[in-house]
Amino acid sequence: MPDIASPSDSDVIAACATAPGLGGVALIRMSGSGVYAIADQLTALKTPPSKRRAGTFVYANLLNAQNETLDDALLLFFRAPHSYTGEDVIELCVHGSRVIVTAVLERLWQLGARPAGPGEFTRRAFVNGQLDLTQAEAVADLIAAQSPRAERAARANLQGALGRQLTPLYEEVLACSSHVEHVLDFDEGELPEPLLNDLSARIQKLSGALQHLLQSWHEGRLLREGALVVIAGKPNAGKSSLLNLLLGCNRAIVSHEPGTTRDTIEETFLLSGIPLRLMDTAGLRDAPGIVEQEGVARARAMLEQADAVLYLIAADDPEPPPPNVLAIQTKSDLGCPCCASLPSISVKTNPDTARETVCSLLRQALHLSANETPHAMLANARQYAELSEAETSVRQAAELFARGAWGLVPAAQQLRMAAEAIGRLLGKTYSDDLLDHVFSTFCVGK
């Protein structure tokens, strides 16, 4: 396989767009100005690919350098700019054998294509104006979605939901910046009061809109990364029983013997469309054995990392819970509650109520919205950082503007910085380093 060269608009790139492994069909994608010349040499059709219309497909044998058949395939034809990348594109549907896929790709290298880098097809789509940068990032989010809600959120951003909210904010920041620059042309005594009041109100409104959009980061992060929920407590508090109840299966061993769980057990659980990493941990106590001591140490370490801690206290345990946890009294069927103020559950006698009680507490603790309608939201740390910078700059511009004429020059500078941050978020302005960072996380073939 040839080395992956630096990106070039004139290169023909190719890669398998389906996941590795056995399958009935694999999709190999080619993009670039020379794809039809390569396809003409790859096949021996009476009407070669270069003479065929966009939006059509043809069945053909793919040939090696000795005109021997590599595979029989279906070829789909796209013409610039009406393709995913905005370039000429051909997709080859071949049999899913790894041997066949490798042989076809090696033949494409021989004919002048090169291997696509991670996310290079989507990178070309962005550079060619098919997508803004938030839409390009949504492609990776769609592929990585862990729940139907995450899929809908990623699809909304792919269809431009976030970009449609950001673009007018970007334009308004630019407009305010331009107007402040215009105000600087007036002498201090000639500053028009109505214009100053109007600009001040617009900048304040901008700051509020940016703050509102920033609040979507909490939901976006949870959809993308999930939340770590640690189930903790003393031995025999019912931790493993609760894990099994939430999962609906006997994942963890349940025993009256203290110290049964000695290592962390992690499983995924969907709550309101948010993937939760449920972690059952060793009972917190002064353990007698080395193995259990290590399990307790790991449990305490996970408490520091958790987005929420379900701390279980048996009904006959008089010791109060630690701070900053979701304390739940378990085994309420024992009839001896020592912490009557805590929510109580009995997994054994009333499992349905216990499950709903725990889920309700988690929704509150994680601030999960009941509204699952797809909407614009920040989906990754880069977007959050850029919008945070923009919001800080606009807020500082508003404060400076309110102080009178002397604050106009630094206010104008802050507005320019805000425009640059939103511009980077949308991809209005970008560098190769920024694109390298964004697309390095993509899979090859997308």
CSV table of C-alpha atoms in Angstrom, one decimal, residues 10-422:
chain,number,residue,atom,x,y,z
A,10,SER,CA,-6.4,16.9,-7.4
A,11,ASP,CA,-5.7,13.5,-5.8
A,12,VAL,CA,-8.0,10.6,-6.3
A,13,ILE,CA,-8.6,9.0,-2.9
A,14,ALA,CA,-10.2,5.6,-2.2
A,15,ALA,CA,-11.1,3.6,0.8
A,16,CYS,CA,-13.5,0.9,2.0
A,17,ALA,CA,-16.4,2.7,3.6
A,18,THR,CA,-17.8,-0.4,5.4
A,19,ALA,CA,-16.6,-1.8,8.7
A,20,PRO,CA,-13.9,-4.5,8.5
A,21,GLY,CA,-15.0,-8.1,8.9
A,22,LEU,CA,-17.2,-10.6,7.0
A,23,GLY,CA,-20.2,-9.3,5.2
A,24,GLY,CA,-22.3,-9.9,2.1
A,25,VAL,CA,-21.2,-6.5,0.5
A,26,ALA,CA,-18.5,-4.0,1.0
A,27,LEU,CA,-18.6,-0.4,-0.3
A,28,ILE,CA,-15.4,1.1,-1.7
A,29,ARG,CA,-15.6,4.8,-2.4
A,30,MET,CA,-13.4,6.9,-4.8
A,31,SER,CA,-13.4,10.6,-5.0
A,32,GLY,CA,-11.4,13.1,-7.1
A,33,SER,CA,-11.2,14.5,-10.6
A,34,GLY,CA,-9.6,11.4,-12.1
A,35,VAL,CA,-12.0,8.7,-10.8
A,36,TYR,CA,-13.6,8.1,-14.2
A,37,ALA,CA,-10.2,7.6,-15.9
A,38,ILE,CA,-9.4,5.0,-13.3
A,39,ALA,CA,-12.8,3.3,-13.6
A,40,ASP,CA,-12.4,3.0,-17.3
A,41,GLN,CA,-9.2,1.0,-16.8
A,42,LEU,CA,-10.7,-1.1,-14.0
A,43,THR,CA,-13.6,-2.3,-16.2
A,44,ALA,CA,-14.1,-3.5,-19.8
A,45,LEU,CA,-17.6,-2.2,-20.4
A,46,LYS,CA,-18.8,-1.4,-24.0
A,47,THR,CA,-19.9,2.0,-22.6
A,48,PRO,CA,-17.2,2.9,-20.2
A,49,PRO,CA,-17.9,4.7,-16.9
A,50,SER,CA,-16.6,8.0,-18.2
A,51,LYS,CA,-19.5,8.0,-20.8
A,52,ARG,CA,-22.2,7.2,-18.3
A,53,ARG,CA,-24.6,9.7,-16.7
A,54,ALA,CA,-24.6,10.7,-13.1
A,55,GLY,CA,-27.1,9.0,-10.9
A,56,THR,CA,-26.9,5.7,-12.8
A,57,PHE,CA,-25.3,2.4,-11.9
A,58,VAL,CA,-24.0,-0.6,-13.8
A,59,TYR,CA,-22.9,-4.2,-13.2
A,60,ALA,CA,-19.4,-4.9,-14.2
A,61,ASN,CA,-16.4,-7.2,-13.7
A,62,LEU,CA,-13.4,-5.5,-12.0
A,63,LEU,CA,-10.1,-6.5,-13.7
A,64,ASN,CA,-6.5,-6.8,-12.6
A,65,ALA,CA,-3.5,-5.8,-14.6
A,66,GLN,CA,-3.7,-9.1,-16.5
A,67,ASN,CA,-7.4,-8.6,-17.3
A,68,GLU,CA,-8.4,-11.3,-14.9
A,69,THR,CA,-11.5,-10.8,-12.9
A,70,LEU,CA,-11.0,-9.6,-9.3
A,71,ASP,CA,-14.7,-9.5,-8.6
A,72,ASP,CA,-18.1,-8.7,-10.1
A,73,ALA,CA,-19.4,-5.4,-8.7
A,74,LEU,CA,-22.1,-2.7,-8.9
A,75,LEU,CA,-20.7,0.7,-9.8
A,76,LEU,CA,-22.6,3.9,-8.8
A,77,PHE,CA,-21.8,7.2,-10.6
A,78,PHE,CA,-21.8,10.7,-9.2
A,79,ARG,CA,-20.7,13.9,-10.9
A,80,ALA,CA,-19.3,17.1,-9.3
A,81,PRO,CA,-20.7,19.1,-7.6
A,82,HIS,CA,-23.7,16.8,-7.0
A,83,SER,CA,-21.9,14.2,-4.7
A,84,TYR,CA,-21.1,13.8,-1.1
A,85,THR,CA,-17.6,15.4,-1.5
A,86,GLY,CA,-18.6,17.9,-4.2
A,87,GLU,CA,-16.2,16.0,-6.6
A,88,ASP,CA,-16.6,13.2,-9.1
A,89,VAL,CA,-17.3,10.1,-7.0
A,90,ILE,CA,-17.7,6.4,-7.9
A,91,GLU,CA,-18.8,3.8,-5.3
A,92,LEU,CA,-18.0,0.2,-5.9
A,93,CYS,CA,-20.3,-2.4,-4.2
A,94,VAL,CA,-18.1,-5.6,-4.1
A,95,HIS,CA,-18.4,-8.8,-2.2
A,96,GLY,CA,-17.5,-8.4,1.5
A,97,SER,CA,-14.5,-10.7,1.6
A,98,ARG,CA,-11.4,-9.0,3.0
A,99,VAL,CA,-9.4,-10.7,0.3
A,100,ILE,CA,-11.5,-9.2,-2.4
A,101,VAL,CA,-11.6,-5.7,-0.8
A,102,THR,CA,-7.8,-5.7,-0.5
A,103,ALA,CA,-7.3,-6.8,-4.0
A,104,VAL,CA,-9.6,-4.2,-5.5
A,105,LEU,CA,-8.0,-1.4,-3.4
A,106,GLU,CA,-4.5,-2.5,-4.4
A,107,ARG,CA,-5.6,-2.4,-8.0
A,108,LEU,CA,-6.9,1.2,-7.5
A,109,TRP,CA,-3.5,2.1,-6.0
A,110,GLN,CA,-1.8,0.7,-9.2
A,111,LEU,CA,-4.1,2.9,-11.3
A,112,GLY,CA,-3.2,6.1,-9.5
A,113,ALA,CA,-5.5,6.4,-6.5
A,114,ARG,CA,-4.2,6.8,-3.0
A,115,PRO,CA,-5.6,5.7,0.4
A,116,ALA,CA,-7.9,8.2,1.9
A,117,GLY,CA,-7.0,9.5,5.4
A,118,PRO,CA,-9.4,9.5,8.3
A,119,GLY,CA,-12.4,11.6,7.5
A,120,GLU,CA,-10.9,12.8,4.2
A,121,PHE,CA,-14.1,12.3,2.2
A,122,THR,CA,-16.0,14.5,4.7
A,123,ARG,CA,-13.1,16.9,4.9
A,124,ARG,CA,-13.4,17.4,1.1
A,125,ALA,CA,-17.1,17.9,1.5
A,126,PHE,CA,-16.4,20.7,3.9
A,127,VAL,CA,-13.7,22.3,1.9
A,128,ASN,CA,-15.9,22.2,-1.2
A,129,GLY,CA,-18.8,23.8,0.6
A,130,GLN,CA,-21.1,20.8,0.8
A,131,LEU,CA,-21.2,21.0,4.7
A,132,ASP,CA,-20.2,23.6,7.3
A,133,LEU,CA,-17.9,22.4,10.1
A,134,THR,CA,-20.7,21.6,12.5
A,135,GLN,CA,-22.4,19.4,9.9
A,136,ALA,CA,-19.1,17.7,9.2
A,137,GLU,CA,-18.6,16.9,12.9
A,138,ALA,CA,-22.2,15.6,13.1
A,139,VAL,CA,-21.2,12.9,10.5
A,140,ALA,CA,-18.9,11.4,13.1
A,141,ASP,CA,-21.5,11.8,15.9
A,142,LEU,CA,-24.1,10.0,13.7
A,143,ILE,CA,-21.8,7.1,13.2
A,144,ALA,CA,-20.9,6.9,16.9
A,145,ALA,CA,-24.5,7.4,18.2
A,146,GLN,CA,-25.2,5.1,21.1
A,147,SER,CA,-28.9,5.6,21.3
A,148,PRO,CA,-31.9,6.6,19.1
A,149,ARG,CA,-31.9,10.0,20.9
A,150,ALA,CA,-28.2,10.5,20.1
A,151,GLU,CA,-28.9,9.5,16.5
A,152,ARG,CA,-31.7,12.0,16.2
A,153,ALA,CA,-29.6,14.8,17.7
A,154,ALA,CA,-26.6,14.1,15.4
A,155,ARG,CA,-28.9,14.0,12.4
A,156,ALA,CA,-30.4,17.3,13.4
A,157,ASN,CA,-27.0,18.9,13.4
A,158,LEU,CA,-26.1,17.1,10.1
A,159,GLN,CA,-29.1,18.7,8.6
A,160,GLY,CA,-27.9,22.1,9.8
A,161,ALA,CA,-29.8,22.8,13.0
A,162,LEU,CA,-26.7,24.1,14.9
A,163,GLY,CA,-25.4,26.0,11.9
A,164,ARG,CA,-28.8,27.7,11.4
A,165,GLN,CA,-28.6,29.0,15.0
A,166,LEU,CA,-25.0,30.0,14.8
A,167,THR,CA,-25.0,31.8,11.4
A,168,PRO,CA,-27.3,34.7,12.4
A,169,LEU,CA,-25.4,35.1,15.6
A,170,TYR,CA,-22.1,35.2,13.6
A,171,GLU,CA,-23.6,37.8,11.2
A,172,GLU,CA,-25.0,39.9,14.1
A,173,VAL,CA,-21.5,39.9,15.9
A,174,LEU,CA,-20.0,41.1,12.6
A,175,ALA,CA,-22.7,43.7,12.2
A,176,CYS,CA,-22.2,45.0,15.8
A,177,SER,CA,-18.5,45.0,15.4
A,178,SER,CA,-18.8,47.1,12.2
A,179,HIS,CA,-21.2,49.5,13.8
A,180,VAL,CA,-18.9,50.0,16.8
A,181,GLU,CA,-16.1,50.7,14.4
A,182,HIS,CA,-18.3,53.3,12.8
A,183,VAL,CA,-19.1,54.9,16.1
A,184,LEU,CA,-15.4,55.3,16.7
A,185,ASP,CA,-15.3,57.8,13.8
A,186,PHE,CA,-17.4,60.3,15.9
A,187,ASP,CA,-15.8,62.8,18.2
A,188,GLU,CA,-16.6,62.1,21.9
A,189,GLY,CA,-19.1,64.9,22.1
A,190,GLU,CA,-20.9,64.0,18.9
A,191,LEU,CA,-21.7,60.3,19.8
A,192,PRO,CA,-25.4,59.8,18.8
A,193,GLU,CA,-27.2,58.6,21.9
A,194,PRO,CA,-29.9,56.5,20.1
A,195,LEU,CA,-27.2,54.6,18.1
A,196,LEU,CA,-25.3,53.9,21.4
A,197,ASN,CA,-28.5,52.6,23.1
A,198,ASP,CA,-29.4,50.5,20.1
A,199,LEU,CA,-25.9,48.9,20.0
A,200,SER,CA,-25.8,48.3,23.7
A,201,ALA,CA,-29.2,46.5,23.5
A,202,ARG,CA,-28.1,44.4,20.5
A,203,ILE,CA,-24.9,43.3,22.3
A,204,GLN,CA,-26.8,42.4,25.4
A,205,LYS,CA,-29.2,40.3,23.4
A,206,LEU,CA,-26.3,38.6,21.7
A,207,SER,CA,-24.8,37.7,25.0
A,208,GLY,CA,-28.0,36.2,26.1
A,209,ALA,CA,-28.4,34.1,22.9
A,210,LEU,CA,-24.9,32.8,23.2
A,211,GLN,CA,-25.4,31.9,26.9
A,212,HIS,CA,-28.7,30.0,26.0
A,213,LEU,CA,-26.9,28.0,23.3
A,214,LEU,CA,-24.1,27.2,25.7
A,215,GLN,CA,-26.6,25.5,28.0
A,216,SER,CA,-27.1,22.8,25.3
A,217,TRP,CA,-23.6,21.5,25.9
A,218,HIS,CA,-24.7,19.5,29.0
A,219,GLU,CA,-27.2,17.5,27.0
A,220,GLY,CA,-24.8,17.2,24.0
A,221,ARG,CA,-22.0,15.9,26.1
A,222,LEU,CA,-24.2,13.3,27.7
A,223,LEU,CA,-25.5,12.1,24.4
A,224,ARG,CA,-22.0,11.9,22.9
A,225,GLU,CA,-20.1,10.5,25.9
A,226,GLY,CA,-22.7,9.1,28.2
A,227,ALA,CA,-22.7,9.6,32.0
A,228,LEU,CA,-20.8,7.5,34.6
A,229,VAL,CA,-23.1,6.4,37.4
A,230,VAL,CA,-21.4,4.6,40.3
A,231,ILE,CA,-23.4,2.3,42.6
A,232,ALA,CA,-21.7,2.5,46.0
A,233,GLY,CA,-22.3,1.6,49.6
A,234,LYS,CA,-21.3,-0.8,52.3
A,235,PRO,CA,-21.2,-4.6,51.7
A,236,ASN,CA,-24.7,-6.1,51.5
A,237,ALA,CA,-26.4,-2.8,50.9
A,238,GLY,CA,-28.0,-4.2,47.7
A,239,LYS,CA,-25.7,-2.7,45.1
A,240,SER,CA,-25.5,-5.8,42.8
A,241,SER,CA,-29.3,-6.4,43.2
A,242,LEU,CA,-30.0,-2.9,42.0
A,243,LEU,CA,-27.6,-3.3,39.0
A,244,ASN,CA,-29.4,-6.4,38.0
A,245,LEU,CA,-32.8,-4.8,38.4
A,246,LEU,CA,-31.8,-1.8,36.2
A,247,LEU,CA,-30.3,-4.0,33.5
A,248,GLY,CA,-33.1,-6.6,33.6
A,249,CYS,CA,-30.7,-9.5,33.9
A,250,ASN,CA,-28.5,-11.2,36.5
A,251,ARG,CA,-25.3,-9.5,35.5
A,252,ALA,CA,-23.7,-9.4,39.0
A,253,ILE,CA,-23.5,-12.2,41.6
A,254,VAL,CA,-25.8,-11.6,44.5
A,255,SER,CA,-24.9,-13.1,47.9
A,256,HIS,CA,-25.4,-12.5,51.6
A,257,GLU,CA,-21.7,-13.0,52.0
A,258,PRO,CA,-19.9,-9.7,52.4
A,259,GLY,CA,-17.2,-8.9,49.8
A,260,THR,CA,-18.8,-10.9,47.0
A,261,THR,CA,-18.1,-8.0,44.5
A,262,ARG,CA,-14.4,-7.4,44.6
A,263,ASP,CA,-13.9,-5.6,41.3
A,264,THR,CA,-15.9,-3.0,39.4
A,265,ILE,CA,-18.6,-4.3,37.0
A,266,GLU,CA,-19.6,-1.9,34.2
A,267,GLU,CA,-22.6,-2.1,31.9
A,268,THR,CA,-24.5,0.4,29.7
A,269,PHE,CA,-28.1,1.4,30.5
A,270,LEU,CA,-30.2,3.9,28.5
A,271,LEU,CA,-32.2,6.4,30.6
A,272,SER,CA,-34.3,9.0,28.6
A,273,GLY,CA,-32.1,8.2,25.6
A,274,ILE,CA,-28.9,9.0,27.4
A,275,PRO,CA,-26.3,6.1,27.7
A,276,LEU,CA,-25.3,5.6,31.3
A,277,ARG,CA,-22.2,3.6,32.3
A,278,LEU,CA,-23.6,1.8,35.4
A,279,MET,CA,-20.7,0.7,37.6
A,280,ASP,CA,-21.2,-1.8,40.5
A,281,THR,CA,-18.4,-1.5,43.0
A,282,ALA,CA,-16.9,-3.3,45.9
A,283,GLY,CA,-18.6,-2.7,49.3
A,284,LEU,CA,-16.9,0.2,51.2
A,285,ARG,CA,-15.3,-1.1,54.4
A,286,ASP,CA,-12.0,-1.9,55.9
A,287,ALA,CA,-11.5,-5.1,53.9
A,288,PRO,CA,-9.6,-8.0,55.5
A,289,GLY,CA,-8.0,-9.4,52.3
A,290,ILE,CA,-5.6,-7.9,49.7
A,291,VAL,CA,-7.9,-8.6,46.8
A,292,GLU,CA,-10.9,-7.0,48.4
A,293,GLN,CA,-8.8,-4.0,49.6
A,294,GLU,CA,-7.8,-3.4,45.9
A,295,GLY,CA,-11.5,-3.5,45.0
A,296,VAL,CA,-12.4,-1.0,47.7
A,297,ALA,CA,-9.6,1.3,46.5
A,298,ARG,CA,-10.9,1.1,42.9
A,299,ALA,CA,-14.4,1.9,44.2
A,300,ARG,CA,-13.3,5.0,46.0
A,301,ALA,CA,-11.4,6.1,42.9
A,302,MET,CA,-14.5,5.8,40.7
A,303,LEU,CA,-16.5,7.9,43.2
A,304,GLU,CA,-14.2,10.8,42.2
A,305,GLN,CA,-14.9,10.4,38.5
A,306,ALA,CA,-18.6,9.8,38.6
A,307,ASP,CA,-21.3,12.1,37.1
A,308,ALA,CA,-23.6,10.7,39.8
A,309,VAL,CA,-23.2,8.3,42.7
A,310,LEU,CA,-26.1,6.1,43.8
A,311,TYR,CA,-25.2,5.5,47.5
A,312,LEU,CA,-27.2,2.6,49.0
A,313,ILE,CA,-27.8,2.3,52.7
A,314,ALA,CA,-29.5,-0.7,54.2
A,315,ALA,CA,-32.5,0.1,56.2
A,316,ASP,CA,-30.9,-1.3,59.4
A,317,ASP,CA,-27.7,0.8,59.0
A,318,PRO,CA,-27.7,3.8,61.3
A,319,GLU,CA,-24.7,5.5,59.7
A,320,PRO,CA,-25.6,8.6,57.6
A,321,PRO,CA,-24.5,8.8,53.9
A,322,PRO,CA,-21.5,10.8,52.8
A,323,PRO,CA,-22.1,14.3,51.1
A,324,ASN,CA,-22.7,14.9,47.4
A,325,VAL,CA,-24.3,11.5,46.7
A,326,LEU,CA,-27.8,10.3,45.8
A,327,ALA,CA,-28.5,8.4,49.0
A,328,ILE,CA,-31.2,5.7,48.8
A,329,GLN,CA,-32.3,3.5,51.6
A,330,THR,CA,-32.6,-0.1,50.5
A,331,LYS,CA,-34.2,-3.3,51.9
A,332,SER,CA,-37.2,-1.2,53.2
A,333,ASP,CA,-39.0,-4.5,53.6
A,334,LEU,CA,-37.0,-5.0,56.7
A,335,GLY,CA,-39.2,-2.5,58.5
A,336,CYS,CA,-36.5,-0.7,60.5
A,337,PRO,CA,-35.7,2.5,58.6
A,338,CYS,CA,-32.9,4.4,60.3
A,339,CYS,CA,-32.9,7.4,57.9
A,340,ALA,CA,-36.6,8.0,57.3
A,341,SER,CA,-35.9,11.2,55.3
A,342,LEU,CA,-34.2,9.2,52.5
A,343,PRO,CA,-36.1,7.8,49.5
A,344,SER,CA,-36.4,4.1,50.1
A,345,ILE,CA,-36.7,1.0,47.8
A,346,SER,CA,-37.1,-2.7,48.1
A,347,VAL,CA,-35.7,-4.5,45.1
A,348,LYS,CA,-37.0,-7.8,46.4
A,349,THR,CA,-40.6,-7.0,47.2
A,350,ASN,CA,-41.4,-4.1,44.9
A,351,PRO,CA,-39.0,-4.1,42.0
A,352,ASP,CA,-41.0,-1.9,39.6
A,353,THR,CA,-41.4,0.9,42.1
A,354,ALA,CA,-37.7,0.6,43.1
A,355,ARG,CA,-36.6,0.9,39.4
A,356,GLU,CA,-38.8,4.0,38.8
A,357,THR,CA,-37.6,5.7,42.0
A,358,VAL,CA,-34.0,5.2,41.1
A,359,CYS,CA,-34.5,6.4,37.4
A,360,SER,CA,-36.4,9.4,38.6
A,361,LEU,CA,-33.6,10.4,41.0
A,362,LEU,CA,-31.0,9.9,38.2
A,363,ARG,CA,-33.0,12.1,35.8
A,364,GLN,CA,-33.0,14.9,38.4
A,365,ALA,CA,-29.4,14.5,39.4
A,366,LEU,CA,-28.1,14.5,35.7
A,367,HIS,CA,-30.6,17.3,34.7
A,368,LEU,CA,-32.0,15.1,31.9
A,369,SER,CA,-34.5,16.9,29.8
A,370,ALA,CA,-37.8,15.2,29.2
A,371,ASN,CA,-37.9,16.8,25.7
A,372,GLU,CA,-36.4,14.4,23.2
A,373,THR,CA,-37.3,16.4,20.2
A,374,PRO,CA,-34.2,16.9,18.0
A,375,HIS,CA,-32.8,20.4,18.3
A,376,ALA,CA,-29.6,22.4,17.8
A,377,MET,CA,-27.0,21.6,20.5
A,378,LEU,CA,-23.2,21.7,21.0
A,379,ALA,CA,-21.9,18.2,20.4
A,380,ASN,CA,-18.2,18.3,21.4
A,381,ALA,CA,-15.6,20.0,23.5
A,382,ARG,CA,-14.2,22.0,20.5
A,383,GLN,CA,-17.6,23.6,19.8
A,384,TYR,CA,-18.1,24.3,23.5
A,385,ALA,CA,-14.7,26.0,23.8
A,386,GLU,CA,-15.2,28.2,20.8
A,387,LEU,CA,-18.7,29.3,21.8
A,388,SER,CA,-17.5,29.9,25.4
A,389,GLU,CA,-14.8,32.2,24.1
A,390,ALA,CA,-17.3,34.0,21.9
A,391,GLU,CA,-19.8,34.4,24.8
A,392,THR,CA,-17.0,35.7,27.1
A,393,SER,CA,-15.9,38.2,24.5
A,394,VAL,CA,-19.4,39.5,23.8
A,395,ARG,CA,-20.2,39.8,27.5
A,396,GLN,CA,-17.0,41.7,28.1
A,397,ALA,CA,-17.9,43.9,25.1
A,398,ALA,CA,-21.3,44.6,26.6
A,399,GLU,CA,-19.6,45.6,29.9
A,400,LEU,CA,-17.1,47.9,28.2
A,401,PHE,CA,-19.7,49.5,26.0
A,402,ALA,CA,-21.8,50.4,29.0
A,403,ARG,CA,-18.9,52.4,30.5
A,404,GLY,CA,-18.9,55.1,27.8
A,405,ALA,CA,-16.7,56.3,25.1
A,406,TRP,CA,-13.4,55.1,26.5
A,407,GLY,CA,-14.6,51.5,26.4
A,408,LEU,CA,-15.5,51.5,22.7
A,409,VAL,CA,-12.1,50.6,21.3
A,410,PRO,CA,-11.6,47.5,23.6
A,411,ALA,CA,-15.3,46.6,23.0
A,412,ALA,CA,-14.7,46.5,19.3
A,413,GLN,CA,-11.7,44.3,19.8
A,414,GLN,CA,-13.8,41.9,21.9
A,415,LEU,CA,-16.4,41.7,19.2
A,416,ARG,CA,-13.8,40.9,16.6
A,417,MET,CA,-12.5,38.1,18.8
A,418,ALA,CA,-16.1,36.7,19.3
A,419,ALA,CA,-16.6,36.7,15.5
A,420,GLU,CA,-13.4,34.8,15.0
A,421,ALA,CA,-14.4,32.2,17.5
A,422,ILE,CA,-17.8,31.6,16.0
